[in-house]
CSV table of C-alpha atoms in Angstrom, one decimal:
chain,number,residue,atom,x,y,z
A,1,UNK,CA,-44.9,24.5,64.8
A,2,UNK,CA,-43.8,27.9,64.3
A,3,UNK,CA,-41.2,27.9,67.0
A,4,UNK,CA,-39.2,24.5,65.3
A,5,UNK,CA,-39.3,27.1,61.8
A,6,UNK,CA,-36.8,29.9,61.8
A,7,UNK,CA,-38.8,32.9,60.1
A,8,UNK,CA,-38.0,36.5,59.2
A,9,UNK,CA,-40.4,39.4,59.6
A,10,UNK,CA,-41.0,40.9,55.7
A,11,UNK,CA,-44.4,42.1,54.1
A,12,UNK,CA,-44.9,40.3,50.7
A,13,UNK,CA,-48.0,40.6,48.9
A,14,UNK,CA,-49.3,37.2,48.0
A,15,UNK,CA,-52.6,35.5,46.9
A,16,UNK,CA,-53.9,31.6,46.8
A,17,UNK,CA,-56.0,28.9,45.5
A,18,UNK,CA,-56.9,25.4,46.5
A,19,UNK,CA,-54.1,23.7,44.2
A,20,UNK,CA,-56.4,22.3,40.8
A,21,UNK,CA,-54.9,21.4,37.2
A,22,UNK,CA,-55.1,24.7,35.9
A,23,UNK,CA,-52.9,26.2,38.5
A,24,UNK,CA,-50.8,23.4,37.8
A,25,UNK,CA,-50.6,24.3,34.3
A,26,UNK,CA,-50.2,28.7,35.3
A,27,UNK,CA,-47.1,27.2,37.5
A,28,UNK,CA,-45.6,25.4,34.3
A,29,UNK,CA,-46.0,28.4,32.4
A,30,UNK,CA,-44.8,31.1,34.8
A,31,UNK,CA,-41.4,29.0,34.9
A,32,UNK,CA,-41.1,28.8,31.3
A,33,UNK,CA,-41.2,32.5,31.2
A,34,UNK,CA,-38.0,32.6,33.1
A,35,UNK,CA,-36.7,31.1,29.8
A,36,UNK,CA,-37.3,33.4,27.8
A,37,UNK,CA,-35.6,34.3,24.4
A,38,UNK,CA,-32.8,37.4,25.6
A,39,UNK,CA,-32.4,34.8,28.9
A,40,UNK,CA,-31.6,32.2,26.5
A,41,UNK,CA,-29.9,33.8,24.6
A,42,UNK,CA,-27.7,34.9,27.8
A,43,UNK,CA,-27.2,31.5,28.9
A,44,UNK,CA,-26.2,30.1,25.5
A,45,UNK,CA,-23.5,33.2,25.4
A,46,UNK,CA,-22.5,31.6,28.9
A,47,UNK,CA,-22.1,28.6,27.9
A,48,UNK,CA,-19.8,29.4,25.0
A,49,UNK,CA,-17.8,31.3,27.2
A,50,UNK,CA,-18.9,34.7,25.4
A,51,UNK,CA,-19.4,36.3,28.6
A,52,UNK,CA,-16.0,36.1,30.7
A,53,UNK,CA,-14.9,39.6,30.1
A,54,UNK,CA,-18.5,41.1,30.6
A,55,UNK,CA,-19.5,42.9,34.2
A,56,UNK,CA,-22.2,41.0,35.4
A,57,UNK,CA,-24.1,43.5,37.2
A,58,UNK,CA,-24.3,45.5,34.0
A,59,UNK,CA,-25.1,42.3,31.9
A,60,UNK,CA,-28.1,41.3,34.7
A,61,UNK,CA,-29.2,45.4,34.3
A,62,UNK,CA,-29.3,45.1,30.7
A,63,UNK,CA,-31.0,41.7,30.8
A,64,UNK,CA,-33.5,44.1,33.3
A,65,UNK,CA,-34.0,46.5,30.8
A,66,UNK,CA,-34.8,44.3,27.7
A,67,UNK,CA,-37.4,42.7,29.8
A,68,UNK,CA,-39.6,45.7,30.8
A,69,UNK,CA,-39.1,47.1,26.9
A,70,UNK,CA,-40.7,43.5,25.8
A,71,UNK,CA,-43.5,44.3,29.3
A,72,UNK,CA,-44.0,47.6,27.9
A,73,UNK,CA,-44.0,46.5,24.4
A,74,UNK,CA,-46.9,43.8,25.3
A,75,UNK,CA,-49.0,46.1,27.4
A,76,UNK,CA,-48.9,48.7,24.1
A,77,UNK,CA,-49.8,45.7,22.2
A,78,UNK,CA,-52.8,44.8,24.5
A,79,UNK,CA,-50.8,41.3,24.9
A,80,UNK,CA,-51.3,41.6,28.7
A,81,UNK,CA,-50.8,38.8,31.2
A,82,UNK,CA,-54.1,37.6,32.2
A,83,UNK,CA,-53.4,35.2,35.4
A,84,UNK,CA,-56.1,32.9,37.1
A,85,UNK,CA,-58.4,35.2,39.4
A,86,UNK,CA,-57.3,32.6,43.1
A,87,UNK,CA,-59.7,33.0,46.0
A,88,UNK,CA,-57.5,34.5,48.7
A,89,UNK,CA,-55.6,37.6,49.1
A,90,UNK,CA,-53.1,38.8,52.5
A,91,UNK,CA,-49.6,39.5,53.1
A,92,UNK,CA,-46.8,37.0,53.6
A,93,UNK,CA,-45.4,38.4,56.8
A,94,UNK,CA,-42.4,36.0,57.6
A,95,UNK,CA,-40.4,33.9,55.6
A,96,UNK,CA,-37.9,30.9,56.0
A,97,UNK,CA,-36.1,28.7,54.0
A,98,UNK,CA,-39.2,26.0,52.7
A,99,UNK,CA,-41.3,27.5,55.0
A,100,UNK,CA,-43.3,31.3,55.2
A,101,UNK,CA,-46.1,32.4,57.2
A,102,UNK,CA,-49.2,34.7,56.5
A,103,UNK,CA,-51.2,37.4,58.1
A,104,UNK,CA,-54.4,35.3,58.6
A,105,UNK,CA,-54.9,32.0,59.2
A,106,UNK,CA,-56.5,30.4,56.0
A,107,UNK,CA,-54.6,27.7,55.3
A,108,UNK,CA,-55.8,24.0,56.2
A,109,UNK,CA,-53.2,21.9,57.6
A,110,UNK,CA,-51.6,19.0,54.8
A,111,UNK,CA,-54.4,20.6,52.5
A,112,UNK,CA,-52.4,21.6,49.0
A,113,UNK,CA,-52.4,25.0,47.6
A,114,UNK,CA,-51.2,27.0,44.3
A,115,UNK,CA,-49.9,30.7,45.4
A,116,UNK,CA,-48.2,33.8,43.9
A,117,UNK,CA,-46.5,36.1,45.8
A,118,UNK,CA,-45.3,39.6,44.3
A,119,UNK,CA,-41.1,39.1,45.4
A,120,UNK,CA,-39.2,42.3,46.0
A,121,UNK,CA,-36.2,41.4,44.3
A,122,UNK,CA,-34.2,42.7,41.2
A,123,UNK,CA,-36.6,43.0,38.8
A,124,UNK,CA,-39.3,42.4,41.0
A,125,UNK,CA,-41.3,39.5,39.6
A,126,UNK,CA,-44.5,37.3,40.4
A,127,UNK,CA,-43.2,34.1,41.7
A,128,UNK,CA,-45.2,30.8,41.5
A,129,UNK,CA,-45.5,28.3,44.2
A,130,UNK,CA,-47.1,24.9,45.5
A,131,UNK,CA,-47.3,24.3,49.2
A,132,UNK,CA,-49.5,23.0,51.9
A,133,UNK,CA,-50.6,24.1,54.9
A,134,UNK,CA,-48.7,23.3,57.5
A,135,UNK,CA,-50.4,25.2,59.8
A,136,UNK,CA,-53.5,27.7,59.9
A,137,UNK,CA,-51.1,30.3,59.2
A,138,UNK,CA,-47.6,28.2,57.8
A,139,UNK,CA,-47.1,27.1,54.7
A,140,UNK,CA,-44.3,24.3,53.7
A,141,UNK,CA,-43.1,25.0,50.1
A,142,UNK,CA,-43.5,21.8,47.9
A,143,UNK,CA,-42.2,23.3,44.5
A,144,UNK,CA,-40.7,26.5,43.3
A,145,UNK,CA,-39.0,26.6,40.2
A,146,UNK,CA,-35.7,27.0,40.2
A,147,UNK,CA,-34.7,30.5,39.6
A,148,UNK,CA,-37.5,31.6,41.4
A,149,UNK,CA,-35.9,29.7,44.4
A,150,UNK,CA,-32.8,31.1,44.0
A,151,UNK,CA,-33.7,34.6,44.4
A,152,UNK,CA,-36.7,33.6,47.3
A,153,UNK,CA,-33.5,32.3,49.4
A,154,UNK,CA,-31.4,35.2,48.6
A,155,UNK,CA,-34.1,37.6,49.6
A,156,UNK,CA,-34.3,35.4,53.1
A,157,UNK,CA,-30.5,35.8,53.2
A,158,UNK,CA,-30.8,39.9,52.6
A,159,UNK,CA,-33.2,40.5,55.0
A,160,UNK,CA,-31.2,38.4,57.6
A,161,UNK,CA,-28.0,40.3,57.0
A,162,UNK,CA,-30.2,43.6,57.4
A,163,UNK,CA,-31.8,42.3,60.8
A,164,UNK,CA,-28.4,41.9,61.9
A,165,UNK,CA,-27.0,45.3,60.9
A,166,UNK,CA,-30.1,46.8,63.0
A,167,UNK,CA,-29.7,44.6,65.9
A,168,UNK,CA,-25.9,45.6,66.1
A,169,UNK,CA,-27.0,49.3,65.4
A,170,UNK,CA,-29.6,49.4,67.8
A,171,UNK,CA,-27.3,47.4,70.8
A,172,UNK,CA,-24.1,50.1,70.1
Protein backbone atom coordinates (compact mmCIF):
# COMPACT_ATOMS: atom_id res chain seq x y z
CA UNK A 1 0.00 0.00 0.00
CA UNK A 2 2.49 2.30 1.16
CA UNK A 3 4.74 1.98 -1.79
CA UNK A 4 1.65 3.02 -4.52
CA UNK A 5 1.49 6.44 -1.77
CA UNK A 6 4.17 9.02 -2.22
CA UNK A 7 4.93 10.07 1.56
CA UNK A 8 7.30 12.61 3.19
CA UNK A 9 9.14 11.94 6.38
CA UNK A 10 7.74 14.95 9.14
CA UNK A 11 6.83 14.51 12.96
CA UNK A 12 3.30 15.85 13.59
CA UNK A 13 1.72 15.42 16.75
CA UNK A 14 -1.77 14.03 16.25
CA UNK A 15 -4.49 12.16 18.25
CA UNK A 16 -7.88 9.95 17.14
CA UNK A 17 -11.23 8.68 17.73
CA UNK A 18 -13.45 6.07 16.18
CA UNK A 19 -15.46 8.75 13.96
CA UNK A 20 -19.14 9.22 16.22
CA UNK A 21 -21.64 12.38 15.96
CA UNK A 22 -20.01 14.39 18.27
CA UNK A 23 -16.71 14.39 16.52
CA UNK A 24 -18.75 15.17 13.63
CA UNK A 25 -20.17 18.03 15.19
CA UNK A 26 -16.15 19.23 16.90
CA UNK A 27 -15.14 18.96 12.94
CA UNK A 28 -18.12 21.43 12.01
CA UNK A 29 -17.13 23.68 14.61
CA UNK A 30 -13.30 23.74 14.27
CA UNK A 31 -14.03 24.90 10.51
CA UNK A 32 -16.29 27.57 11.49
CA UNK A 33 -13.58 29.02 13.54
CA UNK A 34 -11.53 29.62 10.50
CA UNK A 35 -14.37 32.07 9.91
CA UNK A 36 -14.02 34.01 12.31
CA UNK A 37 -15.00 37.75 12.68
CA UNK A 38 -11.23 39.85 11.80
CA UNK A 39 -11.08 36.71 8.95
CA UNK A 40 -14.32 37.89 7.73
CA UNK A 41 -13.84 40.90 8.07
CA UNK A 42 -10.51 40.37 5.76
CA UNK A 43 -12.32 38.62 3.11
CA UNK A 44 -15.12 41.09 2.85
CA UNK A 45 -12.24 43.93 2.46
CA UNK A 46 -11.04 41.43 -0.32
CA UNK A 47 -13.87 41.21 -1.92
CA UNK A 48 -14.40 44.97 -2.19
CA UNK A 49 -11.16 45.32 -3.49
CA UNK A 50 -9.91 47.26 -0.21
CA UNK A 51 -6.94 45.24 -0.11
CA UNK A 52 -4.97 45.75 -3.56
CA UNK A 53 -2.49 48.11 -2.29
CA UNK A 54 -1.91 46.26 1.07
CA UNK A 55 1.42 43.77 1.55
CA UNK A 56 0.03 40.56 2.12
CA UNK A 57 2.52 39.12 4.29
CA UNK A 58 2.13 42.00 6.65
CA UNK A 59 -1.79 41.76 6.28
CA UNK A 60 -1.57 37.68 7.02
CA UNK A 61 0.96 38.86 10.21
CA UNK A 62 -1.48 41.15 11.45
CA UNK A 63 -4.38 38.85 10.84
CA UNK A 64 -1.68 36.43 13.18
CA UNK A 65 -1.47 38.80 15.75
CA UNK A 66 -5.23 39.68 16.31
CA UNK A 67 -5.84 36.04 16.66
CA UNK A 68 -3.50 35.17 19.61
CA UNK A 69 -4.61 38.78 21.34
CA UNK A 70 -8.42 37.20 21.02
CA UNK A 71 -6.36 33.38 22.39
CA UNK A 72 -4.88 35.29 24.99
CA UNK A 73 -7.85 37.36 25.65
CA UNK A 74 -10.02 33.98 26.10
CA UNK A 75 -7.51 32.18 28.20
CA UNK A 76 -7.57 35.48 30.69
CA UNK A 77 -11.18 35.16 30.50
CA UNK A 78 -11.21 31.37 31.42
CA UNK A 79 -13.12 31.02 27.94
CA UNK A 80 -10.69 28.18 27.07
CA UNK A 81 -11.11 25.59 24.27
CA UNK A 82 -12.22 22.47 25.80
CA UNK A 83 -11.94 19.73 22.82
CA UNK A 84 -13.33 16.04 23.05
CA UNK A 85 -10.77 13.85 25.19
CA UNK A 86 -10.16 10.95 21.61
CA UNK A 87 -8.71 7.63 22.68
CA UNK A 88 -5.40 7.64 20.77
CA UNK A 89 -2.34 9.67 20.88
CA UNK A 90 1.21 9.17 18.40
CA UNK A 91 2.99 11.16 15.86
CA UNK A 92 2.10 11.46 12.16
CA UNK A 93 5.46 10.57 10.74
CA UNK A 94 4.84 10.93 6.85
CA UNK A 95 2.53 12.73 4.94
CA UNK A 96 1.15 12.81 1.22
CA UNK A 97 -1.30 14.49 -0.50
CA UNK A 98 -4.85 12.56 0.80
CA UNK A 99 -2.85 10.19 2.34
CA UNK A 100 -0.35 10.32 5.90
CA UNK A 101 0.99 7.58 7.87
CA UNK A 102 1.55 7.08 11.75
CA UNK A 103 4.05 5.82 14.15
CA UNK A 104 1.98 2.77 15.33
CA UNK A 105 -0.23 0.75 13.65
CA UNK A 106 -3.79 1.46 15.15
CA UNK A 107 -5.83 2.06 12.56
CA UNK A 108 -8.34 -0.65 11.16
CA UNK A 109 -8.44 -0.90 7.50
CA UNK A 110 -11.90 0.94 5.78
CA UNK A 111 -12.79 1.52 9.53
CA UNK A 112 -13.72 5.57 9.91
CA UNK A 113 -11.99 7.88 12.24
CA UNK A 114 -12.16 11.62 13.55
CA UNK A 115 -8.44 13.02 14.11
CA UNK A 116 -6.52 16.29 14.99
CA UNK A 117 -3.24 16.82 14.26
CA UNK A 118 -1.28 19.96 15.78
CA UNK A 119 0.11 21.43 11.94
CA UNK A 120 3.29 23.38 11.97
CA UNK A 121 2.34 26.10 9.85
CA UNK A 122 1.90 29.90 10.14
CA UNK A 123 0.13 30.31 12.95
CA UNK A 124 0.34 26.95 13.96
CA UNK A 125 -3.16 25.57 14.39
CA UNK A 126 -5.17 22.32 15.32
CA UNK A 127 -6.39 20.96 12.15
CA UNK A 128 -9.57 18.66 12.04
CA UNK A 129 -9.82 15.63 9.90
CA UNK A 130 -12.01 12.46 8.89
CA UNK A 131 -10.28 9.53 7.31
CA UNK A 132 -10.19 5.78 7.31
CA UNK A 133 -7.77 3.41 7.66
CA UNK A 134 -6.35 2.40 4.86
CA UNK A 135 -3.90 0.44 6.38
CA UNK A 136 -2.75 -0.52 10.05
CA UNK A 137 -0.61 2.42 9.86
CA UNK A 138 -2.13 4.68 6.62
CA UNK A 139 -4.78 6.84 6.72
CA UNK A 140 -6.79 8.08 3.47
CA UNK A 141 -8.20 11.63 4.22
CA UNK A 142 -12.08 11.78 3.56
CA UNK A 143 -12.64 15.46 4.59
CA UNK A 144 -10.64 18.44 5.60
CA UNK A 145 -11.95 21.68 5.50
CA UNK A 146 -10.91 23.85 3.20
CA UNK A 147 -8.41 26.17 4.51
CA UNK A 148 -7.10 23.62 6.56
CA UNK A 149 -6.33 21.74 3.26
CA UNK A 150 -4.78 24.47 1.82
CA UNK A 151 -2.08 24.96 4.23
CA UNK A 152 -1.81 20.73 4.98
CA UNK A 153 -0.70 20.68 1.03
CA UNK A 154 1.46 23.56 1.30
CA UNK A 155 3.24 22.11 4.22
CA UNK A 156 3.66 18.70 2.04
CA UNK A 157 4.94 21.13 -0.74
CA UNK A 158 7.63 22.82 1.90
CA UNK A 159 8.90 19.95 3.23
CA UNK A 160 9.40 18.46 -0.36
CA UNK A 161 11.28 21.55 -1.55
CA UNK A 162 13.42 21.21 1.72
CA UNK A 163 14.12 17.37 1.04
CA UNK A 164 15.37 18.47 -2.16
CA UNK A 165 17.63 21.29 -1.12
CA UNK A 166 19.27 18.48 1.36
CA UNK A 167 19.53 15.83 -1.17
CA UNK A 168 21.33 18.43 -3.63
CA UNK A 169 23.43 19.66 -0.55
CA UNK A 170 24.36 16.37 0.66
CA UNK A 171 25.16 14.93 -3.27
CA UNK A 172 27.60 18.30 -3.96
Amino acid sequence: MADKIRLIPVIVEFEFDEYNNELQKEFDMLGSESDDPIGQYVKLAKARGETKETDPVLLELLIALHRKVDELSAIVKNEEKNFIKLKNKTKITEIGFGYFKIKNNLFEKNKKYYGRMKLPVFPPRIVPVIFKGADKNIAKIEFMHERDEKDYNAYIMARERAMIRQMKAENG
